Amino acid sequence: MEVIILPDPERAAQLVARVVARELRACPELVLGLATGRTMERVYALLVEMAGKGLDLSRCRTFNLDEYIGIPASHPGSYRSTMDRLLFRPVGLSPDHSHLPDGMAADLGAECRRYEAAIAAAGGIGLQLLGLGQDGHIGFNEPLSALRSRTREKALTPATLAQNAALFAGDPAGVPRRAITMGVGTILDARRCLLLVTGAAKAAILARAVEGPITAMVSASALQLHENCQVVADAAAASLLQGVDYYRWVFGHEPEWAEFQDLG
Ligand code: GLP
């Protein structure tokens, strides 16, 4: 794991967008794993800008981490309509290249198995973008999610319902209670993971995820097991980390990050 600390949310989002763009240039058929949440919105806006300047997203395929159960794709709070609005439509990604679990499927277990099979058939996820829930979740892998879990149904915690109320008129009671999510094991199978975390409200949970023990109580701590995982944090989110001097030293010296020093 590497931790990259940048001064503010804007520069953190820029680094993530530039890494995605670099990987897409190297491999236009990249299979991208995508996350929703407010943290990612700026990343998608930057990718839309880059697409306007020639970045080719037409050949990549995308798999989102999760989707609510029981609301149609056309609901403005669904992750399908959120992704269509923020990224897929603006960059002109053809609908058959973008995948989300179907939260309206009659047989949800079969839908979860189908989603895993679709990821495998695409060759696995090359680059997985991740945000961090207030309770340490990645995707919707709420506390005590098995560290080897695969795509399945999960009940959402009250903290998650509150965190995600914005797309449901600000009312946690309006947020669907259950979701389909890639499992922690599914996420760990991605060849590369990028976790983007901003804001002081995430500082304590980020410290537990990065520097605490690996525990199912904090799903993001499983990323410590991943061989190619970068955590990108702004200064506020990084404020409770112990190893900041070392993380900054690595960022300043690893050749991979040479082209990103303007953001530091
Ligand atoms: C939702 C998503 C997660 C995401 C989280 C972060 O819960 N299912 O994948 O990490 O939101 O949300 P935000 O960026 O709004 O803090």
mmCIF file of C-alpha atoms and ligand atoms in Angstrom:
data_model
loop_
_atom_site.group_PDB
_atom_site.id
_atom_site.type_symbol
_atom_site.label_atom_id
_atom_site.label_comp_id
_atom_site.label_asym_id
_atom_site.label_seq_id
_atom_site.Cartn_x
_atom_site.Cartn_y
_atom_site.Cartn_z
ATOM 1 C CA MET A 1 0.000 0.000 0.000
ATOM 2 C CA GLU A 2 1.099 3.564 -0.659
ATOM 3 C CA VAL A 3 -0.450 6.666 0.881
ATOM 4 C CA ILE A 4 -0.357 9.867 -1.146
ATOM 5 C CA ILE A 5 -1.238 13.012 0.745
ATOM 6 C CA LEU A 6 -2.135 16.116 -1.234
ATOM 7 C CA PRO A 7 -3.059 19.524 0.140
ATOM 8 C CA ASP A 8 -6.737 19.639 -0.780
ATOM 9 C CA PRO A 9 -9.633 17.636 -2.270
ATOM 10 C CA GLU A 10 -9.174 19.205 -5.682
ATOM 11 C CA ARG A 11 -5.589 18.026 -6.066
ATOM 12 C CA ALA A 12 -6.473 14.599 -4.678
ATOM 13 C CA ALA A 13 -9.220 14.237 -7.309
ATOM 14 C CA GLN A 14 -6.837 15.458 -9.996
ATOM 15 C CA LEU A 15 -4.280 12.815 -9.132
ATOM 16 C CA VAL A 16 -6.888 10.059 -9.326
ATOM 17 C CA ALA A 17 -8.264 11.352 -12.646
ATOM 18 C CA ARG A 18 -4.750 11.625 -14.085
ATOM 19 C CA VAL A 19 -3.893 8.060 -13.019
ATOM 20 C CA VAL A 20 -7.095 6.813 -14.683
ATOM 21 C CA ALA A 21 -6.225 8.772 -17.833
ATOM 22 C CA ARG A 22 -2.682 7.400 -17.878
ATOM 23 C CA GLU A 23 -3.960 3.824 -17.551
ATOM 24 C CA LEU A 24 -6.554 4.409 -20.276
ATOM 25 C CA ARG A 25 -3.900 5.749 -22.635
ATOM 26 C CA ALA A 26 -1.740 2.696 -21.950
ATOM 27 C CA CYS A 27 -4.711 0.340 -22.351
ATOM 28 C CA PRO A 28 -7.832 1.782 -24.036
ATOM 29 C CA GLU A 29 -9.695 -1.509 -23.361
ATOM 30 C CA LEU A 30 -9.131 -1.112 -19.620
ATOM 31 C CA VAL A 31 -11.756 -2.629 -17.345
ATOM 32 C CA LEU A 32 -12.525 0.073 -14.805
ATOM 33 C CA GLY A 33 -14.164 -0.551 -11.461
ATOM 34 C CA LEU A 34 -16.126 2.545 -10.419
ATOM 35 C CA ALA A 35 -17.456 3.930 -7.152
ATOM 36 C CA THR A 36 -20.234 6.358 -6.392
ATOM 37 C CA GLY A 37 -20.355 8.942 -3.587
ATOM 38 C CA ARG A 38 -19.655 12.641 -3.396
ATOM 39 C CA THR A 39 -15.887 12.143 -3.210
ATOM 40 C CA MET A 40 -15.849 10.668 -6.722
ATOM 41 C CA GLU A 41 -17.948 13.359 -8.359
ATOM 42 C CA ARG A 42 -15.010 15.673 -9.033
ATOM 43 C CA VAL A 43 -12.975 12.773 -10.468
ATOM 44 C CA TYR A 44 -15.751 12.080 -12.970
ATOM 45 C CA ALA A 45 -16.061 15.777 -13.834
ATOM 46 C CA LEU A 46 -12.322 15.859 -14.546
ATOM 47 C CA LEU A 47 -12.570 12.737 -16.725
ATOM 48 C CA VAL A 48 -15.417 14.374 -18.658
ATOM 49 C CA GLU A 49 -13.160 17.418 -19.212
ATOM 50 C CA MET A 50 -10.332 15.158 -20.362
ATOM 51 C CA ALA A 51 -12.680 13.301 -22.713
ATOM 52 C CA GLY A 52 -13.585 16.687 -24.211
ATOM 53 C CA LYS A 53 -9.885 17.177 -24.913
ATOM 54 C CA GLY A 54 -9.429 13.801 -26.588
ATOM 55 C CA LEU A 55 -9.137 11.149 -23.865
ATOM 56 C CA ASP A 56 -10.721 8.031 -25.381
ATOM 57 C CA LEU A 57 -13.146 6.260 -23.075
ATOM 58 C CA SER A 58 -15.108 4.599 -25.850
ATOM 59 C CA ARG A 59 -13.326 1.268 -25.628
ATOM 60 C CA CYS A 60 -13.123 0.819 -21.851
ATOM 61 C CA ARG A 61 -15.660 -1.238 -19.931
ATOM 62 C CA THR A 62 -16.880 -0.302 -16.476
ATOM 63 C CA PHE A 63 -18.248 -2.213 -13.499
ATOM 64 C CA ASN A 64 -19.682 -0.274 -10.579
ATOM 65 C CA LEU A 65 -19.209 -1.531 -7.064
ATOM 66 C CA ASP A 66 -22.813 -1.531 -6.010
ATOM 67 C CA GLU A 67 -26.464 -0.650 -6.552
ATOM 68 C CA TYR A 68 -29.474 -0.191 -4.302
ATOM 69 C CA ILE A 69 -32.087 -2.924 -4.162
ATOM 70 C CA GLY A 70 -35.710 -2.105 -4.931
ATOM 71 C CA ILE A 71 -35.473 1.146 -6.873
ATOM 72 C CA PRO A 72 -35.542 1.168 -10.674
ATOM 73 C CA ALA A 73 -32.533 2.323 -12.677
ATOM 74 C CA SER A 74 -34.609 5.359 -13.705
ATOM 75 C CA HIS A 75 -34.878 6.574 -10.056
ATOM 76 C CA PRO A 76 -32.640 9.669 -9.679
ATOM 77 C CA GLY A 77 -31.052 8.141 -6.555
ATOM 78 C CA SER A 78 -30.068 4.891 -8.258
ATOM 79 C CA TYR A 79 -26.385 4.458 -8.912
ATOM 80 C CA ARG A 80 -27.200 3.678 -12.564
ATOM 81 C CA SER A 81 -28.825 7.056 -13.089
ATOM 82 C CA THR A 82 -26.115 8.778 -11.021
ATOM 83 C CA MET A 83 -23.364 7.269 -13.166
ATOM 84 C CA ASP A 84 -25.258 7.969 -16.400
ATOM 85 C CA ARG A 85 -25.547 11.617 -15.366
ATOM 86 C CA LEU A 86 -22.016 12.153 -14.041
ATOM 87 C CA LEU A 87 -19.928 10.114 -16.447
ATOM 88 C CA PHE A 88 -21.426 7.687 -18.927
ATOM 89 C CA ARG A 89 -23.627 10.081 -20.921
ATOM 90 C CA PRO A 90 -21.174 13.023 -20.894
ATOM 91 C CA VAL A 91 -18.305 10.872 -22.234
ATOM 92 C CA GLY A 92 -20.561 8.953 -24.628
ATOM 93 C CA LEU A 93 -19.827 5.521 -23.164
ATOM 94 C CA SER A 94 -22.087 3.040 -24.899
ATOM 95 C CA PRO A 95 -24.606 1.447 -22.488
ATOM 96 C CA ASP A 96 -23.358 -2.059 -23.233
ATOM 97 C CA HIS A 97 -19.907 -1.054 -21.937
ATOM 98 C CA SER A 98 -21.132 0.073 -18.485
ATOM 99 C CA HIS A 99 -22.277 -2.442 -15.902
ATOM 100 C CA LEU A 100 -24.019 -2.165 -12.551
ATOM 101 C CA PRO A 101 -25.781 -4.853 -10.573
ATOM 102 C CA ASP A 102 -29.542 -4.926 -11.210
ATOM 103 C CA GLY A 103 -31.190 -4.079 -7.912
ATOM 104 C CA MET A 104 -34.607 -4.905 -9.375
ATOM 105 C CA ALA A 105 -33.737 -8.458 -10.419
ATOM 106 C CA ALA A 106 -36.383 -11.015 -9.453
ATOM 107 C CA ASP A 107 -33.690 -13.420 -8.262
ATOM 108 C CA LEU A 108 -31.073 -11.323 -6.472
ATOM 109 C CA GLY A 109 -28.810 -14.277 -5.718
ATOM 110 C CA ALA A 110 -28.681 -15.166 -9.402
ATOM 111 C CA GLU A 111 -28.025 -11.508 -10.243
ATOM 112 C CA CYS A 112 -25.027 -11.458 -7.873
ATOM 113 C CA ARG A 113 -23.601 -14.586 -9.495
ATOM 114 C CA ARG A 114 -24.223 -13.126 -12.956
ATOM 115 C CA TYR A 115 -22.341 -9.946 -12.002
ATOM 116 C CA GLU A 116 -19.310 -11.893 -10.772
ATOM 117 C CA ALA A 117 -19.346 -13.925 -13.984
ATOM 118 C CA ALA A 118 -19.567 -10.770 -16.109
ATOM 119 C CA ILE A 119 -16.511 -9.301 -14.383
ATOM 120 C CA ALA A 120 -14.602 -12.528 -14.933
ATOM 121 C CA ALA A 121 -15.716 -12.699 -18.596
ATOM 122 C CA ALA A 122 -14.385 -9.160 -19.103
ATOM 123 C CA GLY A 123 -10.986 -10.367 -17.900
ATOM 124 C CA GLY A 124 -11.257 -9.020 -14.343
ATOM 125 C CA ILE A 125 -11.006 -5.446 -13.167
ATOM 126 C CA GLY A 126 -7.818 -3.628 -14.108
ATOM 127 C CA LEU A 127 -8.232 -0.496 -12.017
ATOM 128 C CA GLN A 128 -10.761 -0.203 -9.198
ATOM 129 C CA LEU A 129 -11.703 3.226 -7.830
ATOM 130 C CA LEU A 130 -12.910 3.245 -4.235
ATOM 131 C CA GLY A 131 -14.359 5.694 -1.758
ATOM 132 C CA LEU A 132 -14.519 5.193 1.992
ATOM 133 C CA GLY A 133 -17.711 5.026 4.029
ATOM 134 C CA GLN A 134 -17.877 6.659 7.464
ATOM 135 C CA ASP A 135 -18.060 3.141 8.906
ATOM 136 C CA GLY A 136 -15.036 1.927 6.939
ATOM 137 C CA HIS A 137 -16.952 0.337 4.091
ATOM 138 C CA ILE A 138 -15.703 -0.044 0.554
ATOM 139 C CA GLY A 139 -18.545 -0.609 -1.881
ATOM 140 C CA PHE A 140 -21.347 -1.421 0.534
ATOM 141 C CA ASN A 141 -19.287 -3.896 2.528
ATOM 142 C CA GLU A 142 -20.573 -2.877 5.911
ATOM 143 C CA PRO A 143 -18.783 -3.849 9.160
ATOM 144 C CA LEU A 144 -18.234 -7.588 9.569
ATOM 145 C CA SER A 145 -18.340 -8.220 5.829
ATOM 146 C CA ALA A 146 -16.243 -11.311 5.248
ATOM 147 C CA LEU A 147 -12.838 -10.378 3.936
ATOM 148 C CA ARG A 148 -13.276 -13.038 1.220
ATOM 149 C CA SER A 149 -16.862 -12.082 0.335
ATOM 150 C CA ARG A 150 -18.097 -11.954 -3.247
ATOM 151 C CA THR A 151 -20.933 -9.963 -4.828
ATOM 152 C CA ARG A 152 -24.018 -10.347 -2.663
ATOM 153 C CA GLU A 153 -26.872 -8.555 -0.886
ATOM 154 C CA LYS A 154 -26.090 -6.461 2.188
ATOM 155 C CA ALA A 155 -28.217 -4.577 4.698
ATOM 156 C CA LEU A 156 -27.030 -0.978 5.078
ATOM 157 C CA THR A 157 -26.127 0.492 8.452
ATOM 158 C CA PRO A 158 -27.902 3.561 9.878
ATOM 159 C CA ALA A 159 -24.631 5.497 9.418
ATOM 160 C CA THR A 160 -24.597 4.624 5.704
ATOM 161 C CA LEU A 161 -28.272 5.522 5.278
ATOM 162 C CA ALA A 162 -27.550 8.923 6.801
ATOM 163 C CA GLN A 163 -24.396 9.413 4.717
ATOM 164 C CA ASN A 164 -26.220 8.626 1.477
ATOM 165 C CA ALA A 165 -29.462 10.525 2.122
ATOM 166 C CA ALA A 166 -28.579 13.436 -0.174
ATOM 167 C CA LEU A 167 -29.881 11.692 -3.304
ATOM 168 C CA PHE A 168 -33.121 10.856 -1.464
ATOM 169 C CA ALA A 169 -34.266 14.379 -0.581
ATOM 170 C CA GLY A 170 -31.979 14.395 2.462
ATOM 171 C CA ASP A 171 -34.120 11.826 4.266
ATOM 172 C CA PRO A 172 -32.300 8.698 5.565
ATOM 173 C CA ALA A 173 -35.714 6.994 5.788
ATOM 174 C CA GLY A 174 -35.989 7.319 2.000
ATOM 175 C CA VAL A 175 -32.726 5.472 1.281
ATOM 176 C CA PRO A 176 -33.204 1.816 0.280
ATOM 177 C CA ARG A 177 -32.292 -0.479 3.168
ATOM 178 C CA ARG A 178 -30.412 -3.038 1.105
ATOM 179 C CA ALA A 179 -27.942 -3.093 -1.741
ATOM 180 C CA ILE A 180 -26.043 -5.465 -3.988
ATOM 181 C CA THR A 181 -22.307 -4.928 -3.613
ATOM 182 C CA MET A 182 -19.130 -6.468 -4.921
ATOM 183 C CA GLY A 183 -17.557 -8.336 -2.026
ATOM 184 C CA VAL A 184 -14.292 -7.472 -0.324
ATOM 185 C CA GLY A 185 -12.809 -10.491 -2.087
ATOM 186 C CA THR A 186 -14.115 -9.257 -5.446
ATOM 187 C CA ILE A 187 -12.451 -5.883 -4.842
ATOM 188 C CA LEU A 188 -9.157 -7.476 -3.770
ATOM 189 C CA ASP A 189 -9.080 -9.360 -7.104
ATOM 190 C CA ALA A 190 -8.739 -6.070 -9.027
ATOM 191 C CA ARG A 191 -5.229 -5.674 -10.386
ATOM 192 C CA ARG A 192 -4.952 -2.181 -8.943
ATOM 193 C CA CYS A 193 -6.999 -0.283 -6.342
ATOM 194 C CA LEU A 194 -7.138 3.480 -5.798
ATOM 195 C CA LEU A 195 -8.911 4.635 -2.625
ATOM 196 C CA LEU A 196 -9.774 8.349 -2.579
ATOM 197 C CA VAL A 197 -10.556 9.892 0.810
ATOM 198 C CA THR A 198 -11.105 13.560 1.588
ATOM 199 C CA GLY A 199 -12.279 15.655 4.508
ATOM 200 C CA ALA A 200 -11.725 15.703 8.254
ATOM 201 C CA ALA A 201 -14.842 13.588 8.882
ATOM 202 C CA LYS A 202 -13.007 10.584 7.386
ATOM 203 C CA ALA A 203 -9.698 11.103 9.281
ATOM 204 C CA ALA A 204 -10.385 8.660 12.114
ATOM 205 C CA ILE A 205 -11.740 5.867 9.919
ATOM 206 C CA LEU A 206 -8.917 6.339 7.400
ATOM 207 C CA ALA A 207 -6.341 5.941 10.179
ATOM 208 C CA ARG A 208 -8.031 2.691 11.236
ATOM 209 C CA ALA A 209 -8.150 1.438 7.638
ATOM 210 C CA VAL A 210 -4.504 2.200 6.826
ATOM 211 C CA GLU A 211 -2.642 1.860 10.114
ATOM 212 C CA GLY A 212 -4.981 -0.241 12.231
ATOM 213 C CA PRO A 213 -5.222 -4.023 12.249
ATOM 214 C CA ILE A 214 -6.846 -5.803 9.325
ATOM 215 C CA THR A 215 -10.335 -6.427 10.585
ATOM 216 C CA ALA A 216 -13.747 -7.217 9.139
ATOM 217 C CA MET A 217 -15.030 -4.351 11.308
ATOM 218 C CA VAL A 218 -13.290 -1.968 8.849
ATOM 219 C CA SER A 219 -13.656 -3.427 5.346
ATOM 220 C CA ALA A 220 -11.175 -0.955 3.873
ATOM 221 C CA SER A 221 -8.423 -2.375 6.126
ATOM 222 C CA ALA A 222 -8.467 -5.445 3.838
ATOM 223 C CA LEU A 223 -6.739 -3.250 1.250
ATOM 224 C CA GLN A 224 -3.558 -3.732 3.290
ATOM 225 C CA LEU A 225 -3.525 -7.220 1.721
ATOM 226 C CA HIS A 226 -3.574 -5.831 -1.824
ATOM 227 C CA GLU A 227 -0.310 -5.808 -3.762
ATOM 228 C CA ASN A 228 -1.023 -2.685 -5.792
ATOM 229 C CA CYS A 229 -3.140 -0.269 -3.798
ATOM 230 C CA GLN A 230 -2.750 3.478 -3.436
ATOM 231 C CA VAL A 231 -4.641 5.569 -0.929
ATOM 232 C CA VAL A 232 -5.021 9.185 -2.048
ATOM 233 C CA ALA A 233 -5.994 11.521 0.776
ATOM 234 C CA ASP A 234 -6.222 15.246 1.260
ATOM 235 C CA ALA A 235 -4.458 16.786 4.261
ATOM 236 C CA ALA A 236 -7.658 16.863 6.320
ATOM 237 C CA ALA A 237 -8.402 13.161 5.842
ATOM 238 C CA ALA A 238 -4.736 12.326 6.526
ATOM 239 C CA SER A 239 -4.559 14.374 9.712
ATOM 240 C CA LEU A 240 -4.696 11.391 12.100
ATOM 241 C CA LEU A 241 -2.170 9.194 10.270
ATOM 242 C CA GLN A 242 1.061 8.415 12.138
ATOM 243 C CA GLY A 243 3.363 7.748 9.185
ATOM 244 C CA VAL A 244 2.852 10.946 7.211
ATOM 245 C CA ASP A 245 6.552 11.853 6.876
ATOM 246 C CA TYR A 246 7.355 8.436 5.417
ATOM 247 C CA TYR A 247 4.368 8.494 3.054
ATOM 248 C CA ARG A 248 5.419 11.917 1.764
ATOM 249 C CA TRP A 249 8.995 10.716 1.295
ATOM 250 C CA VAL A 250 7.835 7.757 -0.806
ATOM 251 C CA PHE A 251 5.620 10.002 -2.955
ATOM 252 C CA GLY A 252 8.587 12.301 -3.541
ATOM 253 C CA HIS A 253 10.948 9.473 -4.537
ATOM 254 C CA GLU A 254 9.023 6.741 -6.388
ATOM 255 C CA PRO A 255 9.562 7.179 -10.154
ATOM 256 C CA GLU A 256 5.876 6.420 -10.830
ATOM 257 C CA TRP A 257 4.910 9.682 -9.114
ATOM 258 C CA ALA A 258 7.481 11.943 -10.797
ATOM 259 C CA GLU A 259 4.895 13.375 -13.204
ATOM 260 C CA PHE A 260 2.523 14.199 -10.329
ATOM 261 C CA GLN A 261 4.845 16.319 -8.187
ATOM 262 C CA ASP A 262 3.080 19.520 -9.318
ATOM 263 C CA LEU A 263 0.110 18.377 -7.198
ATOM 264 C CA GLY A 264 2.090 17.885 -3.958
HETATM 265 C C1 GLP B 1 -21.433 5.010 -0.824
HETATM 266 C C2 GLP B 1 -20.834 4.008 -1.783
HETATM 267 C C3 GLP B 1 -19.403 3.748 -1.436
HETATM 268 C C4 GLP B 1 -18.669 5.070 -1.269
HETATM 269 C C5 GLP B 1 -19.281 5.897 -0.204
HETATM 270 C C6 GLP B 1 -18.536 7.196 0.033
HETATM 271 O O1 GLP B 1 -21.684 4.431 0.420
HETATM 272 N N1 GLP B 1 -21.522 2.751 -1.801
HETATM 273 O O2 GLP B 1 -18.803 2.995 -2.468
HETATM 274 O O3 GLP B 1 -17.342 4.798 -0.928
HETATM 275 O O4 GLP B 1 -20.592 6.146 -0.638
HETATM 276 O O5 GLP B 1 -19.394 8.276 -0.024
HETATM 277 P P1 GLP B 1 -18.945 9.776 -0.036
HETATM 278 O O6 GLP B 1 -17.880 9.901 -1.066
HETATM 279 O O7 GLP B 1 -20.180 10.514 -0.407
HETATM 280 O O8 GLP B 1 -18.439 10.079 1.319
#
